[in-house]
Amino acid sequence: MLQNQLSVELKRAYTEKNLYIWLSIIFVLPLISYFSMMQGYIYHERIELFQSLFSTFIPLLFPVLTIIIYLPNFLYEQKNNIISYTKPRVSLRIYLLSKGLINAFLTGFITFLMIFISFIFARYIEPNLGIIDYFPIPSDYSQYFTFSQILSVGDFTYGSVYSLWVSINAIVYSTIAYILMLLVRSNLIALSVPFVFYHVFNYVSGVLQVPQFSPISTIFPFNIEQQPLWTVLVPFSFLLISLIGLLLFALRNRGEWVIYSMEQRKNQVGNVY
């Protein structure tokens, strides 16, 4: 049953509008960043171009990107009470579980492609185009960032691991928003929480003078000097604990889910008439 519903939800998500959104995230945003970094910057290593692509506006948009990949689909179905039409064919538990799994899969997959394809382009394709000039590495060169430690294993491994890291963070942020949409009647608040947390945590870490623990510096660590890899786990652990706590709270209070309340109100109205 779950496997069939996952297939149904995946087909529903594959719309022309969503396809344009996904392609824009994967290709258009990195290209805009690329064109903005072509002039006025000095590059010594090929990997620097990739790091520069994700040091501009994309990190600021990250929490927004994580919620627009799939959650607008669920928002539409929730507003239009689509569950009333699917309930005779599938249980509510399977329906919501499949929504959560597809949300996590698509968010992680699209985010991974955005990072990994940009890495392939910057590391292997762009140097052959000869558009950007690379200058000899100076003797005092020390421009390395967090995750650069993985470069010792290989560039491809670095690109793969870092892309996976960003996609995992995207999954956590979007899943938090999804669970909040089940619990909070205001979808605006539910979808805004990841964005608010992301930027407030960035602000607080700056005020406390610990930017190495800010979400933006642990997901896109190209704005500060290289830090130990364990530092990226600090805000992520807090986020993961918040997700687990929110999930447990949601499971223990299923009767208070917005979608149940909508069903109850509809039944009450039906009984009146």
PDB file of C-alpha atoms in Angstrom:
ATOM      1  CA  MET A   1       0.000   0.000   0.000  1.00  0.00           C
ATOM      2  CA  LEU A   2       2.729   2.481   0.963  1.00  0.00           C
ATOM      3  CA  GLN A   3       4.766   1.674  -2.127  1.00  0.00           C
ATOM      4  CA  ASN A   4       1.794   2.294  -4.389  1.00  0.00           C
ATOM      5  CA  GLN A   5       0.983   5.565  -2.638  1.00  0.00           C
ATOM      6  CA  LEU A   6       4.584   6.731  -2.950  1.00  0.00           C
ATOM      7  CA  SER A   7       4.359   6.136  -6.680  1.00  0.00           C
ATOM      8  CA  VAL A   8       1.100   8.105  -6.822  1.00  0.00           C
ATOM      9  CA  GLU A   9       2.541  11.027  -4.853  1.00  0.00           C
ATOM     10  CA  LEU A  10       5.665  11.119  -6.997  1.00  0.00           C
ATOM     11  CA  LYS A  11       3.547  11.314 -10.153  1.00  0.00           C
ATOM     12  CA  ARG A  12       1.428  14.068  -8.611  1.00  0.00           C
ATOM     13  CA  ALA A  13       4.545  16.056  -7.762  1.00  0.00           C
ATOM     14  CA  TYR A  14       5.839  15.814 -11.307  1.00  0.00           C
ATOM     15  CA  THR A  15       4.001  18.785 -12.794  1.00  0.00           C
ATOM     16  CA  GLU A  16       5.147  21.324 -15.361  1.00  0.00           C
ATOM     17  CA  LYS A  17       5.229  24.065 -12.733  1.00  0.00           C
ATOM     18  CA  ASN A  18       7.285  21.974 -10.316  1.00  0.00           C
ATOM     19  CA  LEU A  19       9.631  20.958 -13.110  1.00  0.00           C
ATOM     20  CA  TYR A  20      10.371  24.606 -13.853  1.00  0.00           C
ATOM     21  CA  ILE A  21      10.990  25.257 -10.155  1.00  0.00           C
ATOM     22  CA  TRP A  22      13.327  22.273  -9.825  1.00  0.00           C
ATOM     23  CA  LEU A  23      15.297  23.146 -12.959  1.00  0.00           C
ATOM     24  CA  SER A  24      15.610  26.730 -11.752  1.00  0.00           C
ATOM     25  CA  ILE A  25      17.027  25.556  -8.434  1.00  0.00           C
ATOM     26  CA  ILE A  26      19.415  23.075 -10.031  1.00  0.00           C
ATOM     27  CA  PHE A  27      20.668  25.180 -12.929  1.00  0.00           C
ATOM     28  CA  VAL A  28      19.439  28.784 -13.005  1.00  0.00           C
ATOM     29  CA  LEU A  29      20.443  29.895  -9.509  1.00  0.00           C
ATOM     30  CA  PRO A  30      24.020  28.505  -9.781  1.00  0.00           C
ATOM     31  CA  LEU A  31      24.331  30.047 -13.261  1.00  0.00           C
ATOM     32  CA  ILE A  32      23.281  33.452 -11.951  1.00  0.00           C
ATOM     33  CA  SER A  33      25.872  33.084  -9.210  1.00  0.00           C
ATOM     34  CA  TYR A  34      28.459  31.973 -11.762  1.00  0.00           C
ATOM     35  CA  PHE A  35      27.941  34.994 -14.007  1.00  0.00           C
ATOM     36  CA  SER A  36      28.214  37.287 -10.986  1.00  0.00           C
ATOM     37  CA  MET A  37      31.556  35.702 -10.017  1.00  0.00           C
ATOM     38  CA  MET A  38      33.185  35.735 -13.447  1.00  0.00           C
ATOM     39  CA  GLN A  39      34.639  39.242 -13.254  1.00  0.00           C
ATOM     40  CA  GLY A  40      36.596  40.944 -10.496  1.00  0.00           C
ATOM     41  CA  TYR A  41      37.723  37.794  -8.695  1.00  0.00           C
ATOM     42  CA  ILE A  42      41.049  35.983  -8.644  1.00  0.00           C
ATOM     43  CA  TYR A  43      41.088  32.187  -8.658  1.00  0.00           C
ATOM     44  CA  HIS A  44      44.081  29.981  -7.961  1.00  0.00           C
ATOM     45  CA  GLU A  45      42.456  26.543  -7.846  1.00  0.00           C
ATOM     46  CA  ARG A  46      39.513  25.058  -9.720  1.00  0.00           C
ATOM     47  CA  ILE A  47      37.720  24.200  -6.511  1.00  0.00           C
ATOM     48  CA  GLU A  48      37.611  27.901  -5.611  1.00  0.00           C
ATOM     49  CA  LEU A  49      35.053  28.619  -8.320  1.00  0.00           C
ATOM     50  CA  PHE A  50      32.699  26.012  -6.890  1.00  0.00           C
ATOM     51  CA  GLN A  51      33.102  27.451  -3.402  1.00  0.00           C
ATOM     52  CA  SER A  52      32.456  30.943  -4.733  1.00  0.00           C
ATOM     53  CA  LEU A  53      29.194  29.860  -6.369  1.00  0.00           C
ATOM     54  CA  PHE A  54      27.738  29.142  -2.943  1.00  0.00           C
ATOM     55  CA  SER A  55      29.105  32.145  -1.111  1.00  0.00           C
ATOM     56  CA  THR A  56      26.715  34.731  -2.576  1.00  0.00           C
ATOM     57  CA  PHE A  57      22.905  34.801  -2.422  1.00  0.00           C
ATOM     58  CA  ILE A  58      22.107  31.062  -2.492  1.00  0.00           C
ATOM     59  CA  PRO A  59      22.960  30.500   1.211  1.00  0.00           C
ATOM     60  CA  LEU A  60      20.527  33.277   2.128  1.00  0.00           C
ATOM     61  CA  LEU A  61      17.756  31.598   0.137  1.00  0.00           C
ATOM     62  CA  PHE A  62      18.491  28.094   1.400  1.00  0.00           C
ATOM     63  CA  PRO A  63      15.558  27.725   3.854  1.00  0.00           C
ATOM     64  CA  VAL A  64      13.184  29.059   1.192  1.00  0.00           C
ATOM     65  CA  LEU A  65      14.474  26.590  -1.386  1.00  0.00           C
ATOM     66  CA  THR A  66      13.894  23.677   0.979  1.00  0.00           C
ATOM     67  CA  ILE A  67      10.175  24.429   1.318  1.00  0.00           C
ATOM     68  CA  ILE A  68       9.269  25.337  -2.272  1.00  0.00           C
ATOM     69  CA  ILE A  69      10.457  22.064  -3.793  1.00  0.00           C
ATOM     70  CA  TYR A  70       7.422  20.054  -2.666  1.00  0.00           C
ATOM     71  CA  LEU A  71       5.475  21.580   0.231  1.00  0.00           C
ATOM     72  CA  PRO A  72       3.337  23.891  -1.960  1.00  0.00           C
ATOM     73  CA  ASN A  73       1.774  20.674  -3.312  1.00  0.00           C
ATOM     74  CA  PHE A  74       0.745  19.594   0.166  1.00  0.00           C
ATOM     75  CA  LEU A  75      -0.411  23.125   0.966  1.00  0.00           C
ATOM     76  CA  TYR A  76      -2.722  23.062  -2.052  1.00  0.00           C
ATOM     77  CA  GLU A  77      -4.171  19.680  -1.117  1.00  0.00           C
ATOM     78  CA  GLN A  78      -4.607  20.733   2.488  1.00  0.00           C
ATOM     79  CA  LYS A  79      -6.426  23.945   1.584  1.00  0.00           C
ATOM     80  CA  ASN A  80      -8.714  22.157  -0.848  1.00  0.00           C
ATOM     81  CA  ASN A  81      -9.281  19.196   1.487  1.00  0.00           C
ATOM     82  CA  ILE A  82      -8.143  16.691  -1.136  1.00  0.00           C
ATOM     83  CA  ILE A  83      -7.907  14.036   1.580  1.00  0.00           C
ATOM     84  CA  SER A  84     -11.711  13.770   1.498  1.00  0.00           C
ATOM     85  CA  TYR A  85     -11.474  12.404  -2.014  1.00  0.00           C
ATOM     86  CA  THR A  86      -8.544  10.074  -1.367  1.00  0.00           C
ATOM     87  CA  LYS A  87      -9.685   8.766   2.030  1.00  0.00           C
ATOM     88  CA  PRO A  88     -11.859   5.969   0.622  1.00  0.00           C
ATOM     89  CA  ARG A  89      -8.836   4.631  -1.316  1.00  0.00           C
ATOM     90  CA  VAL A  90      -5.985   5.104   1.169  1.00  0.00           C
ATOM     91  CA  SER A  91      -5.695   5.460   4.939  1.00  0.00           C
ATOM     92  CA  LEU A  92      -4.779   8.823   6.384  1.00  0.00           C
ATOM     93  CA  ARG A  93      -1.654   7.352   7.969  1.00  0.00           C
ATOM     94  CA  ILE A  94      -0.352   6.045   4.641  1.00  0.00           C
ATOM     95  CA  TYR A  95      -1.355   9.279   2.922  1.00  0.00           C
ATOM     96  CA  LEU A  96       0.567  11.534   5.324  1.00  0.00           C
ATOM     97  CA  LEU A  97       3.545   9.191   5.591  1.00  0.00           C
ATOM     98  CA  SER A  98       3.905   9.080   1.815  1.00  0.00           C
ATOM     99  CA  LYS A  99       3.705  12.881   1.686  1.00  0.00           C
ATOM    100  CA  GLY A 100       6.472  13.186   4.254  1.00  0.00           C
ATOM    101  CA  LEU A 101       8.700  10.658   2.509  1.00  0.00           C
ATOM    102  CA  ILE A 102       8.236  12.232  -0.934  1.00  0.00           C
ATOM    103  CA  ASN A 103       8.907  15.659   0.544  1.00  0.00           C
ATOM    104  CA  ALA A 104      12.155  14.414   2.081  1.00  0.00           C
ATOM    105  CA  PHE A 105      13.213  12.559  -1.071  1.00  0.00           C
ATOM    106  CA  LEU A 106      12.533  15.372  -3.530  1.00  0.00           C
ATOM    107  CA  THR A 107      14.008  18.054  -1.295  1.00  0.00           C
ATOM    108  CA  GLY A 108      17.175  16.049  -0.699  1.00  0.00           C
ATOM    109  CA  PHE A 109      17.477  14.962  -4.337  1.00  0.00           C
ATOM    110  CA  ILE A 110      16.970  18.410  -5.895  1.00  0.00           C
ATOM    111  CA  THR A 111      19.304  20.043  -3.383  1.00  0.00           C
ATOM    112  CA  PHE A 112      21.944  17.379  -3.957  1.00  0.00           C
ATOM    113  CA  LEU A 113      21.752  17.909  -7.718  1.00  0.00           C
ATOM    114  CA  MET A 114      22.058  21.677  -7.311  1.00  0.00           C
ATOM    115  CA  ILE A 115      25.320  21.300  -5.381  1.00  0.00           C
ATOM    116  CA  PHE A 116      26.784  18.293  -7.176  1.00  0.00           C
ATOM    117  CA  ILE A 117      26.110  19.445 -10.746  1.00  0.00           C
ATOM    118  CA  SER A 118      27.587  22.837  -9.862  1.00  0.00           C
ATOM    119  CA  PHE A 119      30.645  21.042  -8.512  1.00  0.00           C
ATOM    120  CA  ILE A 120      31.025  18.969 -11.694  1.00  0.00           C
ATOM    121  CA  PHE A 121      30.696  22.099 -13.816  1.00  0.00           C
ATOM    122  CA  ALA A 122      33.136  24.200 -11.776  1.00  0.00           C
ATOM    123  CA  ARG A 123      35.707  21.454 -11.275  1.00  0.00           C
ATOM    124  CA  TYR A 124      35.697  19.558 -14.575  1.00  0.00           C
ATOM    125  CA  ILE A 125      33.794  21.484 -17.271  1.00  0.00           C
ATOM    126  CA  GLU A 126      34.477  25.192 -16.788  1.00  0.00           C
ATOM    127  CA  PRO A 127      38.306  24.895 -16.815  1.00  0.00           C
ATOM    128  CA  ASN A 128      38.053  23.405 -20.314  1.00  0.00           C
ATOM    129  CA  LEU A 129      35.945  26.361 -21.453  1.00  0.00           C
ATOM    130  CA  GLY A 130      38.743  28.763 -20.559  1.00  0.00           C
ATOM    131  CA  ILE A 131      36.377  31.540 -19.475  1.00  0.00           C
ATOM    132  CA  ILE A 132      38.005  32.081 -16.084  1.00  0.00           C
ATOM    133  CA  ASP A 133      41.743  32.529 -15.706  1.00  0.00           C
ATOM    134  CA  TYR A 134      43.526  30.705 -12.910  1.00  0.00           C
ATOM    135  CA  PHE A 135      46.597  32.343 -11.420  1.00  0.00           C
ATOM    136  CA  PRO A 136      49.598  30.600  -9.842  1.00  0.00           C
ATOM    137  CA  ILE A 137      49.189  29.778  -6.171  1.00  0.00           C
ATOM    138  CA  PRO A 138      51.161  32.310  -4.042  1.00  0.00           C
ATOM    139  CA  SER A 139      53.480  31.141  -1.290  1.00  0.00           C
ATOM    140  CA  ASP A 140      51.251  32.566   1.458  1.00  0.00           C
ATOM    141  CA  TYR A 141      48.080  31.025   0.041  1.00  0.00           C
ATOM    142  CA  SER A 142      45.804  29.709   2.792  1.00  0.00           C
ATOM    143  CA  GLN A 143      42.264  30.081   1.494  1.00  0.00           C
ATOM    144  CA  TYR A 144      40.747  26.855   2.729  1.00  0.00           C
ATOM    145  CA  PHE A 145      37.292  26.356   4.175  1.00  0.00           C
ATOM    146  CA  THR A 146      35.535  23.745   6.281  1.00  0.00           C
ATOM    147  CA  PHE A 147      35.146  20.441   4.398  1.00  0.00           C
ATOM    148  CA  SER A 148      38.391  21.191   2.529  1.00  0.00           C
ATOM    149  CA  GLN A 149      39.883  18.477   4.728  1.00  0.00           C
ATOM    150  CA  ILE A 150      38.109  15.965   2.479  1.00  0.00           C
ATOM    151  CA  LEU A 151      40.038  17.208  -0.547  1.00  0.00           C
ATOM    152  CA  SER A 152      42.951  15.056   0.619  1.00  0.00           C
ATOM    153  CA  VAL A 153      40.813  12.020  -0.252  1.00  0.00           C
ATOM    154  CA  GLY A 154      39.948  13.374  -3.695  1.00  0.00           C
ATOM    155  CA  ASP A 155      38.038  16.174  -5.367  1.00  0.00           C
ATOM    156  CA  PHE A 156      35.168  13.917  -6.427  1.00  0.00           C
ATOM    157  CA  THR A 157      34.775  12.600  -2.883  1.00  0.00           C
ATOM    158  CA  TYR A 158      34.769  16.169  -1.599  1.00  0.00           C
ATOM    159  CA  GLY A 159      32.024  17.156  -4.021  1.00  0.00           C
ATOM    160  CA  SER A 160      29.932  14.081  -3.221  1.00  0.00           C
ATOM    161  CA  VAL A 161      30.234  14.354   0.566  1.00  0.00           C
ATOM    162  CA  TYR A 162      29.567  18.074   0.630  1.00  0.00           C
ATOM    163  CA  SER A 163      26.548  17.748  -1.679  1.00  0.00           C
ATOM    164  CA  LEU A 164      25.170  15.020   0.587  1.00  0.00           C
ATOM    165  CA  TRP A 165      25.725  17.217   3.640  1.00  0.00           C
ATOM    166  CA  VAL A 166      23.733  20.111   2.173  1.00  0.00           C
ATOM    167  CA  SER A 167      20.945  17.781   1.052  1.00  0.00           C
ATOM    168  CA  ILE A 168      20.652  16.232   4.532  1.00  0.00           C
ATOM    169  CA  ASN A 169      20.257  19.682   6.051  1.00  0.00           C
ATOM    170  CA  ALA A 170      17.641  20.531   3.436  1.00  0.00           C
ATOM    171  CA  ILE A 171      15.688  17.378   4.331  1.00  0.00           C
ATOM    172  CA  VAL A 172      15.668  18.287   8.023  1.00  0.00           C
ATOM    173  CA  TYR A 173      14.489  21.843   7.393  1.00  0.00           C
ATOM    174  CA  SER A 174      11.721  20.789   5.002  1.00  0.00           C
ATOM    175  CA  THR A 175      10.570  17.964   7.282  1.00  0.00           C
ATOM    176  CA  ILE A 176      10.244  20.372  10.194  1.00  0.00           C
ATOM    177  CA  ALA A 177       8.081  22.616   8.022  1.00  0.00           C
ATOM    178  CA  TYR A 178       5.999  19.622   6.923  1.00  0.00           C
ATOM    179  CA  ILE A 179       5.311  18.477  10.494  1.00  0.00           C
ATOM    180  CA  LEU A 180       4.428  22.021  11.528  1.00  0.00           C
ATOM    181  CA  MET A 181       1.902  22.145   8.689  1.00  0.00           C
ATOM    182  CA  LEU A 182       0.181  19.220  10.391  1.00  0.00           C
ATOM    183  CA  LEU A 183       0.185  20.899  13.791  1.00  0.00           C
ATOM    184  CA  VAL A 184      -0.186  24.639  13.161  1.00  0.00           C
ATOM    185  CA  ARG A 185      -3.366  26.027  11.661  1.00  0.00           C
ATOM    186  CA  SER A 186      -1.497  28.927  10.051  1.00  0.00           C
ATOM    187  CA  ASN A 187       0.492  27.590   7.108  1.00  0.00           C
ATOM    188  CA  LEU A 188       2.368  30.883   6.906  1.00  0.00           C
ATOM    189  CA  ILE A 189       3.764  30.333  10.388  1.00  0.00           C
ATOM    190  CA  ALA A 190       4.546  26.680   9.696  1.00  0.00           C
ATOM    191  CA  LEU A 191       6.485  27.476   6.534  1.00  0.00           C
ATOM    192  CA  SER A 192       8.211  30.488   8.082  1.00  0.00           C
ATOM    193  CA  VAL A 193       9.701  28.684  11.080  1.00  0.00           C
ATOM    194  CA  PRO A 194      12.689  27.139   9.191  1.00  0.00           C
ATOM    195  CA  PHE A 195      13.491  30.511   7.611  1.00  0.00           C
ATOM    196  CA  VAL A 196      13.234  32.347  10.938  1.00  0.00           C
ATOM    197  CA  PHE A 197      15.304  29.745  12.780  1.00  0.00           C
ATOM    198  CA  TYR A 198      17.992  29.816  10.090  1.00  0.00           C
ATOM    199  CA  HIS A 199      18.462  33.574  10.074  1.00  0.00           C
ATOM    200  CA  VAL A 200      17.890  34.206  13.788  1.00  0.00           C
ATOM    201  CA  PHE A 201      20.482  31.539  14.633  1.00  0.00           C
ATOM    202  CA  ASN A 202      22.872  33.246  12.205  1.00  0.00           C
ATOM    203  CA  TYR A 203      22.281  36.575  13.920  1.00  0.00           C
ATOM    204  CA  VAL A 204      22.662  35.192  17.433  1.00  0.00           C
ATOM    205  CA  SER A 205      25.896  33.378  16.598  1.00  0.00           C
ATOM    206  CA  GLY A 206      27.243  36.624  15.163  1.00  0.00           C
ATOM    207  CA  VAL A 207      26.298  38.573  18.286  1.00  0.00           C
ATOM    208  CA  LEU A 208      27.925  35.912  20.471  1.00  0.00           C
ATOM    209  CA  GLN A 209      30.994  36.015  18.182  1.00  0.00           C
ATOM    210  CA  VAL A 210      30.807  32.315  17.323  1.00  0.00           C
ATOM    211  CA  PRO A 211      30.086  32.470  13.574  1.00  0.00           C
ATOM    212  CA  GLN A 212      31.567  28.982  13.145  1.00  0.00           C
ATOM    213  CA  PHE A 213      28.374  27.634  14.735  1.00  0.00           C
ATOM    214  CA  SER A 214      25.901  29.556  12.583  1.00  0.00           C
ATOM    215  CA  PRO A 215      23.755  27.550  10.153  1.00  0.00           C
ATOM    216  CA  ILE A 216      24.975  29.516   7.157  1.00  0.00           C
ATOM    217  CA  SER A 217      28.633  28.866   8.063  1.00  0.00           C
ATOM    218  CA  THR A 218      28.120  25.177   8.726  1.00  0.00           C
ATOM    219  CA  ILE A 219      26.049  24.444   5.617  1.00  0.00           C
ATOM    220  CA  PHE A 220      27.836  26.884   3.295  1.00  0.00           C
ATOM    221  CA  PRO A 221      31.193  27.380   5.066  1.00  0.00           C
ATOM    222  CA  PHE A 222      32.716  29.715   2.506  1.00  0.00           C
ATOM    223  CA  ASN A 223      32.429  32.942   4.468  1.00  0.00           C
ATOM    224  CA  ILE A 224      34.863  32.089   7.268  1.00  0.00           C
ATOM    225  CA  GLU A 225      38.202  30.343   7.518  1.00  0.00           C
ATOM    226  CA  GLN A 226      38.495  26.577   7.832  1.00  0.00           C
ATOM    227  CA  GLN A 227      37.039  25.077  11.009  1.00  0.00           C
ATOM    228  CA  PRO A 228      37.202  21.541  12.459  1.00  0.00           C
ATOM    229  CA  LEU A 229      34.559  19.300  10.920  1.00  0.00           C
ATOM    230  CA  TRP A 230      32.887  18.727  14.273  1.00  0.00           C
ATOM    231  CA  THR A 231      31.733  22.369  14.377  1.00  0.00           C
ATOM    232  CA  VAL A 232      29.190  21.729  11.603  1.00  0.00           C
ATOM    233  CA  LEU A 233      27.432  19.214  13.856  1.00  0.00           C
ATOM    234  CA  VAL A 234      26.591  21.744  16.574  1.00  0.00           C
ATOM    235  CA  PRO A 235      23.657  23.579  14.924  1.00  0.00           C
ATOM    236  CA  PHE A 236      22.734  20.435  12.992  1.00  0.00           C
ATOM    237  CA  SER A 237      22.436  18.433  16.230  1.00  0.00           C
ATOM    238  CA  PHE A 238      20.203  21.114  17.720  1.00  0.00           C
ATOM    239  CA  LEU A 239      18.085  21.065  14.570  1.00  0.00           C
ATOM    240  CA  LEU A 240      17.904  17.266  14.544  1.00  0.00           C
ATOM    241  CA  ILE A 241      16.881  17.134  18.216  1.00  0.00           C
ATOM    242  CA  SER A 242      14.190  19.723  17.484  1.00  0.00           C
ATOM    243  CA  LEU A 243      12.919  17.592  14.598  1.00  0.00           C
ATOM    244  CA  ILE A 244      12.797  14.427  16.718  1.00  0.00           C
ATOM    245  CA  GLY A 245      11.025  16.259  19.543  1.00  0.00           C
ATOM    246  CA  LEU A 246       8.530  17.776  17.128  1.00  0.00           C
ATOM    247  CA  LEU A 247       7.890  14.377  15.539  1.00  0.00           C
ATOM    248  CA  LEU A 248       7.286  12.715  18.896  1.00  0.00           C
ATOM    249  CA  PHE A 249       4.935  15.525  19.920  1.00  0.00           C
ATOM    250  CA  ALA A 250       3.037  15.181  16.649  1.00  0.00           C
ATOM    251  CA  LEU A 251       2.673  11.399  17.018  1.00  0.00           C
ATOM    252  CA  ARG A 252       1.357  11.756  20.560  1.00  0.00           C
ATOM    253  CA  ASN A 253      -1.163  14.416  19.560  1.00  0.00           C
ATOM    254  CA  ARG A 254      -2.572  13.065  16.315  1.00  0.00           C
ATOM    255  CA  GLY A 255      -6.059  14.140  17.240  1.00  0.00           C
ATOM    256  CA  GLU A 256      -4.940  17.773  17.164  1.00  0.00           C
ATOM    257  CA  TRP A 257      -3.528  17.634  13.631  1.00  0.00           C
ATOM    258  CA  VAL A 258      -4.995  20.272  11.360  1.00  0.00           C
ATOM    259  CA  ILE A 259      -6.078  17.693   8.821  1.00  0.00           C
ATOM    260  CA  TYR A 260      -8.066  15.812  11.503  1.00  0.00           C
ATOM    261  CA  SER A 261      -9.685  19.040  12.651  1.00  0.00           C
ATOM    262  CA  MET A 262     -10.752  19.770   9.087  1.00  0.00           C
ATOM    263  CA  GLU A 263     -12.311  16.329   8.815  1.00  0.00           C
ATOM    264  CA  GLN A 264     -14.115  16.730  12.138  1.00  0.00           C
ATOM    265  CA  ARG A 265     -15.528  20.131  11.175  1.00  0.00           C
ATOM    266  CA  LYS A 266     -16.698  18.763   7.854  1.00  0.00           C
ATOM    267  CA  ASN A 267     -18.416  15.828   9.556  1.00  0.00           C
ATOM    268  CA  GLN A 268     -20.107  18.164  12.020  1.00  0.00           C
ATOM    269  CA  VAL A 269     -21.416  20.333   9.218  1.00  0.00           C
ATOM    270  CA  GLY A 270     -22.585  17.228   7.373  1.00  0.00           C
ATOM    271  CA  ASN A 271     -24.475  16.029  10.465  1.00  0.00           C
ATOM    272  CA  VAL A 272     -26.202  19.396  10.851  1.00  0.00           C
ATOM    273  CA  TYR A 273     -27.556  19.203   7.317  1.00  0.00           C
TER     274      TYR A 273
END
